[in-house]
Amino acid sequence: MRALILAAGLVLAGLPAVAADKPPPPASVLFWSQAQKEAGFPKMEAYFPMSTAARGDQVHELPAGAPLAVARVGGRTFDLAEYMAREKTAGILVLQDGKVRLERYGLGYGPEGRWTSFSVAKSVTSTLVGAAVKDGYIQSLDDAVTRYIPGLKGSAYDQVSVRQLLTMTSGVKWNEDYTDAKSDVALLFSTPADPGLDSTVSYMRRLPREAAPGAKWVYKTGETNLIGVLVTSATGKSLSAYLSEKIWKPYGMEKDALWMIDERGQEAGGCCLSMTLRDYGRVGEFLRTGGIGAS
């Protein structure tokens, strides 16, 4: 059966009023209203510092395929415009075999605009780990995390491998409750860093252990942020620069991507990577076809 890929469906959510010289803490995004999401997600660079993953000179084309006429969800058929309005959807792109079968926009969003990702960024960050292994920057996924992030030495991450960090099986205790202002995922972005340390490393090294490494899976945005720090440390390059080098330029993304950074210039590996809807589709195609030169 030929695969039908929903390359990207952006359920989009006006921005909080902030002083131009003082951006809001990244954790505030977790608690934005629907109106704030709809205004803020397409222009995160107006509110937070960002780095750029530059596109190249060539564009990977997405030719038109046979159009899809209806939207079917859960066995029900919907008028697409009605469905998008009801679900507050800003963009839908459906690709099949690299061809565009459906592309629609709403909420004032359009093909030239970027939209921020949250956990989709995790897949991009982990893909860069694969590139770093292939390039020889990371010797093995079974290496200790502390080999690449010395700031974690003496913490609950002492016996954790890169593989366990990637699979969120470190055994380190974590709370990912997006409705709780005291959860780890909220405090990660709002707790002042120890002097001389990356803010993610500073927070994560304070966490206690709750299980042996490899014994328990818990979803942890903080650990993908650590993966981003690890890639930067291993390669000596920012995540944005490495993304540009390994994917954005050679694969032919249509527009520069923007990635939220902290006060030390480190990208948030677990979230906050902004790109166009079609470039989300190209990321899907990059992964589906096996990368550069395989499509």
Short mmCIF file of C-alpha atoms in Angstrom, two decimals:
data_model
loop_
_atom_site.label_atom_id
_atom_site.label_comp_id
_atom_site.label_asym_id
_atom_site.label_seq_id
_atom_site.Cartn_x
_atom_site.Cartn_y
_atom_site.Cartn_z
CA MET A 1 0.00 0.00 0.00
CA ARG A 2 1.32 3.41 -0.89
CA ALA A 3 1.86 5.47 2.22
CA LEU A 4 -0.34 8.48 2.75
CA ILE A 5 1.58 10.91 4.95
CA LEU A 6 0.04 13.70 6.92
CA ALA A 7 3.18 15.77 6.77
CA ALA A 8 1.95 18.54 8.99
CA GLY A 9 -1.29 19.66 10.57
CA LEU A 10 -0.78 22.86 12.46
CA VAL A 11 -3.46 23.44 15.06
CA LEU A 12 -2.73 27.04 15.71
CA ALA A 13 -3.55 29.00 18.46
CA GLY A 14 -2.47 37.50 19.23
CA LEU A 15 0.36 37.54 21.70
CA PRO A 16 0.87 38.59 25.27
CA ALA A 17 1.76 42.22 25.80
CA VAL A 18 5.44 42.40 26.76
CA ALA A 19 8.07 45.11 27.01
CA ALA A 20 10.17 45.27 23.86
CA ASP A 21 13.41 45.09 25.87
CA LYS A 22 12.35 42.21 28.11
CA PRO A 23 11.00 39.03 26.50
CA PRO A 24 8.68 36.84 28.57
CA PRO A 25 10.11 33.65 30.07
CA PRO A 26 9.77 30.72 27.64
CA ALA A 27 7.69 28.81 30.20
CA SER A 28 4.94 31.41 29.78
CA VAL A 29 4.09 29.85 26.41
CA LEU A 30 2.67 26.84 28.26
CA PHE A 31 -0.02 29.05 29.74
CA TRP A 32 -0.94 31.24 26.76
CA SER A 33 -4.63 31.57 25.95
CA GLN A 34 -6.00 30.42 22.61
CA ALA A 35 -5.94 34.01 21.31
CA GLN A 36 -2.33 34.44 22.43
CA LYS A 37 -1.37 31.21 20.68
CA GLU A 38 -3.00 32.25 17.42
CA ALA A 39 -1.13 35.54 17.45
CA GLY A 40 2.14 34.30 18.92
CA PHE A 41 2.96 30.96 17.36
CA PRO A 42 3.53 32.43 13.84
CA LYS A 43 6.01 35.07 15.07
CA MET A 44 7.90 33.74 18.06
CA GLU A 45 10.92 35.77 16.99
CA ALA A 46 9.06 38.92 18.02
CA TYR A 47 8.94 37.70 21.60
CA PHE A 48 11.93 35.45 22.17
CA PRO A 49 15.58 35.42 21.03
CA MET A 50 16.09 33.03 18.14
CA SER A 51 18.93 31.61 16.06
CA THR A 52 18.70 30.90 12.34
CA ALA A 53 19.16 27.67 10.40
CA ALA A 54 19.90 29.07 6.97
CA ARG A 55 18.45 27.59 3.81
CA GLY A 56 20.57 26.94 0.74
CA ASP A 57 20.37 28.03 -2.87
CA GLN A 58 18.21 25.18 -4.15
CA VAL A 59 14.65 24.26 -3.16
CA HIS A 60 13.39 20.70 -2.90
CA GLU A 61 10.24 20.89 -4.97
CA LEU A 62 6.94 19.42 -3.82
CA PRO A 63 4.96 18.77 -7.02
CA ALA A 64 1.19 18.62 -7.11
CA GLY A 65 -0.52 15.27 -6.83
CA ALA A 66 -4.12 14.15 -7.26
CA PRO A 67 -6.23 16.46 -5.06
CA LEU A 68 -8.11 15.19 -2.02
CA ALA A 69 -11.71 16.36 -2.04
CA VAL A 70 -12.91 15.63 1.50
CA ALA A 71 -11.67 15.43 5.04
CA ARG A 72 -12.31 12.18 6.89
CA VAL A 73 -11.60 11.94 10.60
CA GLY A 74 -12.59 9.00 12.76
CA GLY A 75 -14.72 7.56 9.97
CA ARG A 76 -16.68 10.80 9.56
CA THR A 77 -16.63 13.11 6.55
CA PHE A 78 -16.26 16.87 7.12
CA ASP A 79 -16.34 19.97 4.98
CA LEU A 80 -12.67 20.92 5.22
CA ALA A 81 -13.20 24.65 5.77
CA GLU A 82 -15.76 23.87 8.46
CA TYR A 83 -13.44 21.36 10.10
CA MET A 84 -10.47 23.74 10.12
CA ALA A 85 -12.56 26.54 11.60
CA ARG A 86 -14.00 24.26 14.27
CA GLU A 87 -10.60 22.88 15.25
CA LYS A 88 -8.85 26.27 14.91
CA THR A 89 -6.41 24.85 12.41
CA ALA A 90 -4.01 27.18 10.65
CA GLY A 91 -2.54 24.78 8.15
CA ILE A 92 -2.90 21.27 6.77
CA LEU A 93 -0.50 19.67 4.29
CA VAL A 94 -0.94 16.12 3.01
CA LEU A 95 1.86 14.51 1.00
CA GLN A 96 1.79 11.16 -0.78
CA ASP A 97 4.96 9.90 -2.40
CA GLY A 98 6.40 13.40 -2.16
CA LYS A 99 3.46 15.04 -3.95
CA VAL A 100 1.05 17.58 -2.48
CA ARG A 101 -2.45 16.16 -2.35
CA LEU A 102 -3.90 18.74 0.02
CA GLU A 103 -2.72 22.16 1.24
CA ARG A 104 -5.00 24.55 3.10
CA TYR A 105 -4.51 27.53 5.43
CA GLY A 106 -6.64 29.32 8.02
CA LEU A 107 -6.55 31.76 10.93
CA GLY A 108 -4.77 34.32 8.77
CA TYR A 109 -1.76 32.03 8.32
CA GLY A 110 -0.29 31.42 4.85
CA PRO A 111 2.43 29.54 2.95
CA GLU A 112 5.11 32.19 3.54
CA GLY A 113 4.68 32.20 7.31
CA ARG A 114 6.51 30.16 9.90
CA TRP A 115 4.82 28.35 12.74
CA THR A 116 6.52 27.15 15.87
CA SER A 117 6.77 23.46 16.69
CA PHE A 118 6.88 22.00 20.13
CA SER A 119 7.75 18.31 20.34
CA VAL A 120 8.23 18.01 16.57
CA ALA A 121 11.54 19.73 17.33
CA LYS A 122 12.54 16.67 19.35
CA SER A 123 12.60 14.58 16.17
CA VAL A 124 14.86 17.14 14.50
CA THR A 125 17.23 17.24 17.48
CA SER A 126 17.46 13.45 17.65
CA THR A 127 18.11 13.32 13.90
CA LEU A 128 21.11 15.59 14.47
CA VAL A 129 22.41 13.02 16.96
CA GLY A 130 22.43 10.50 14.11
CA ALA A 131 24.34 12.98 11.96
CA ALA A 132 26.85 13.56 14.77
CA VAL A 133 27.40 9.81 15.14
CA LYS A 134 27.91 9.44 11.39
CA ASP A 135 30.30 12.40 11.37
CA GLY A 136 32.30 10.92 14.25
CA TYR A 137 31.54 13.64 16.77
CA ILE A 138 29.71 11.14 19.00
CA GLN A 139 31.62 7.87 19.27
CA SER A 140 28.78 5.66 20.47
CA LEU A 141 25.21 5.92 21.72
CA ASP A 142 26.38 3.83 24.66
CA ASP A 143 28.86 6.50 25.76
CA ALA A 144 28.18 8.14 29.10
CA VAL A 145 26.28 11.42 28.77
CA THR A 146 28.86 13.03 31.07
CA ARG A 147 31.52 12.43 28.41
CA TYR A 148 29.89 15.17 26.36
CA ILE A 149 28.24 17.22 29.13
CA PRO A 150 30.79 17.45 31.97
CA GLY A 151 28.46 19.75 33.93
CA LEU A 152 26.29 16.71 34.72
CA LYS A 153 29.08 14.89 36.57
CA GLY A 154 28.15 14.15 40.16
CA SER A 155 24.42 14.21 39.37
CA ALA A 156 21.79 11.52 38.78
CA TYR A 157 23.03 11.40 35.19
CA ASP A 158 26.41 9.88 36.13
CA GLN A 159 25.58 6.38 34.85
CA VAL A 160 23.22 7.42 32.05
CA SER A 161 24.12 6.71 28.40
CA VAL A 162 23.40 8.83 25.34
CA ARG A 163 20.97 6.11 24.21
CA GLN A 164 19.06 6.28 27.51
CA LEU A 165 18.90 10.05 27.27
CA LEU A 166 17.53 9.78 23.72
CA THR A 167 14.89 7.26 24.79
CA MET A 168 13.98 9.13 28.01
CA THR A 169 14.86 6.11 30.13
CA SER A 170 17.46 7.80 32.32
CA GLY A 171 15.62 6.96 35.54
CA VAL A 172 15.84 10.61 36.61
CA LYS A 173 12.64 11.95 38.19
CA TRP A 174 10.64 14.45 36.12
CA ASN A 175 7.18 16.08 35.96
CA GLU A 176 5.89 17.07 32.49
CA ASP A 177 2.52 18.50 33.60
CA TYR A 178 1.80 21.46 31.29
CA THR A 179 -0.97 22.77 33.53
CA ASP A 180 1.24 22.99 36.64
CA ALA A 181 3.38 26.12 37.02
CA LYS A 182 5.53 24.18 39.52
CA SER A 183 6.21 21.25 37.19
CA ASP A 184 9.74 20.56 35.98
CA VAL A 185 8.85 21.44 32.40
CA ALA A 186 7.77 24.92 33.57
CA LEU A 187 10.57 25.45 36.09
CA LEU A 188 13.17 24.37 33.54
CA PHE A 189 12.63 27.61 31.63
CA SER A 190 12.25 29.91 34.63
CA THR A 191 14.89 28.81 37.17
CA PRO A 192 18.09 30.92 37.16
CA ALA A 193 21.15 28.96 36.04
CA ASP A 194 24.16 28.32 38.22
CA PRO A 195 27.11 30.55 37.22
CA GLY A 196 28.99 29.30 34.18
CA LEU A 197 26.49 26.56 33.33
CA ASP A 198 23.96 26.15 30.54
CA SER A 199 20.50 26.70 32.01
CA THR A 200 19.25 23.22 31.05
CA VAL A 201 22.32 21.50 32.52
CA SER A 202 22.02 23.65 35.64
CA TYR A 203 18.40 22.58 36.23
CA MET A 204 18.67 18.94 35.19
CA ARG A 205 21.68 18.16 37.38
CA ARG A 206 19.61 19.02 40.47
CA LEU A 207 17.02 16.32 39.81
CA PRO A 208 16.90 13.12 41.89
CA ARG A 209 16.97 9.54 40.62
CA GLU A 210 13.80 7.43 40.83
CA ALA A 211 14.84 4.31 38.90
CA ALA A 212 17.92 2.60 37.52
CA PRO A 213 19.07 3.86 34.10
CA GLY A 214 17.15 2.01 31.40
CA ALA A 215 14.48 0.67 33.76
CA LYS A 216 11.71 3.27 33.40
CA TRP A 217 10.41 5.51 30.62
CA VAL A 218 9.10 8.98 31.46
CA TYR A 219 8.43 11.68 28.86
CA LYS A 220 10.92 14.49 29.51
CA THR A 221 11.30 17.62 27.39
CA GLY A 222 14.28 18.51 29.57
CA GLU A 223 16.17 15.46 28.35
CA THR A 224 15.77 16.40 24.71
CA ASN A 225 17.03 19.86 25.68
CA LEU A 226 20.05 18.04 27.14
CA ILE A 227 20.43 16.16 23.84
CA GLY A 228 20.65 19.55 22.14
CA VAL A 229 23.38 20.61 24.56
CA LEU A 230 25.15 17.30 23.91
CA VAL A 231 25.12 17.79 20.13
CA THR A 232 26.42 21.35 20.51
CA SER A 233 29.16 20.17 22.86
CA ALA A 234 30.18 17.22 20.67
CA THR A 235 30.20 19.10 17.35
CA GLY A 236 31.36 22.51 18.54
CA LYS A 237 28.52 23.94 16.46
CA SER A 238 25.17 25.43 17.39
CA LEU A 239 22.12 23.27 16.70
CA SER A 240 20.97 25.82 14.11
CA ALA A 241 24.32 25.80 12.29
CA TYR A 242 24.45 22.00 12.31
CA LEU A 243 20.83 21.77 11.15
CA SER A 244 21.62 24.12 8.29
CA GLU A 245 24.70 22.10 7.35
CA LYS A 246 23.17 18.64 7.53
CA ILE A 247 19.54 19.16 6.44
CA TRP A 248 18.33 22.67 5.66
CA LYS A 249 20.84 23.53 2.92
CA PRO A 250 21.52 20.14 1.28
CA TYR A 251 17.91 18.94 1.29
CA GLY A 252 16.57 22.20 -0.10
CA MET A 253 14.32 23.77 2.49
CA GLU A 254 12.39 26.74 1.13
CA LYS A 255 12.90 29.21 3.99
CA ASP A 256 15.26 29.72 6.93
CA ALA A 257 14.15 28.05 10.16
CA LEU A 258 14.24 29.89 13.49
CA TRP A 259 15.06 28.20 16.81
CA MET A 260 14.46 29.67 20.28
CA ILE A 261 17.66 30.14 22.30
CA ASP A 262 18.41 30.77 25.98
CA GLU A 263 20.54 33.53 27.48
CA ARG A 264 23.74 31.64 26.57
CA GLY A 265 22.66 31.12 22.95
CA GLN A 266 21.75 27.44 23.30
CA GLU A 267 18.75 26.25 21.31
CA ALA A 268 15.90 24.50 23.13
CA GLY A 269 16.35 21.03 21.68
CA GLY A 270 12.95 19.88 22.93
CA CYS A 271 10.80 22.58 21.37
CA CYS A 272 10.37 25.92 19.71
CA LEU A 273 11.70 25.39 16.18
CA SER A 274 9.78 27.53 13.66
CA MET A 275 9.42 26.76 9.95
CA THR A 276 6.90 26.98 7.11
CA LEU A 277 4.21 24.36 6.63
CA ARG A 278 5.86 23.12 3.44
CA ASP A 279 9.20 22.83 5.21
CA TYR A 280 7.49 20.69 7.86
CA GLY A 281 6.44 18.55 4.93
CA ARG A 282 10.01 18.46 3.63
CA VAL A 283 11.25 17.33 7.04
CA GLY A 284 8.75 14.47 6.81
CA GLU A 285 9.96 13.62 3.31
CA PHE A 286 13.61 13.78 4.44
CA LEU A 287 12.87 11.17 7.12
CA ARG A 288 10.53 9.05 4.97
CA THR A 289 12.98 8.71 2.09
CA GLY A 290 16.14 8.17 4.11
CA GLY A 291 17.77 11.59 3.90
CA ILE A 292 19.96 13.43 1.43
CA GLY A 293 20.15 11.91 -2.03
CA ALA A 294 17.66 9.14 -1.26
CA SER A 295 14.49 10.83 -2.48
#
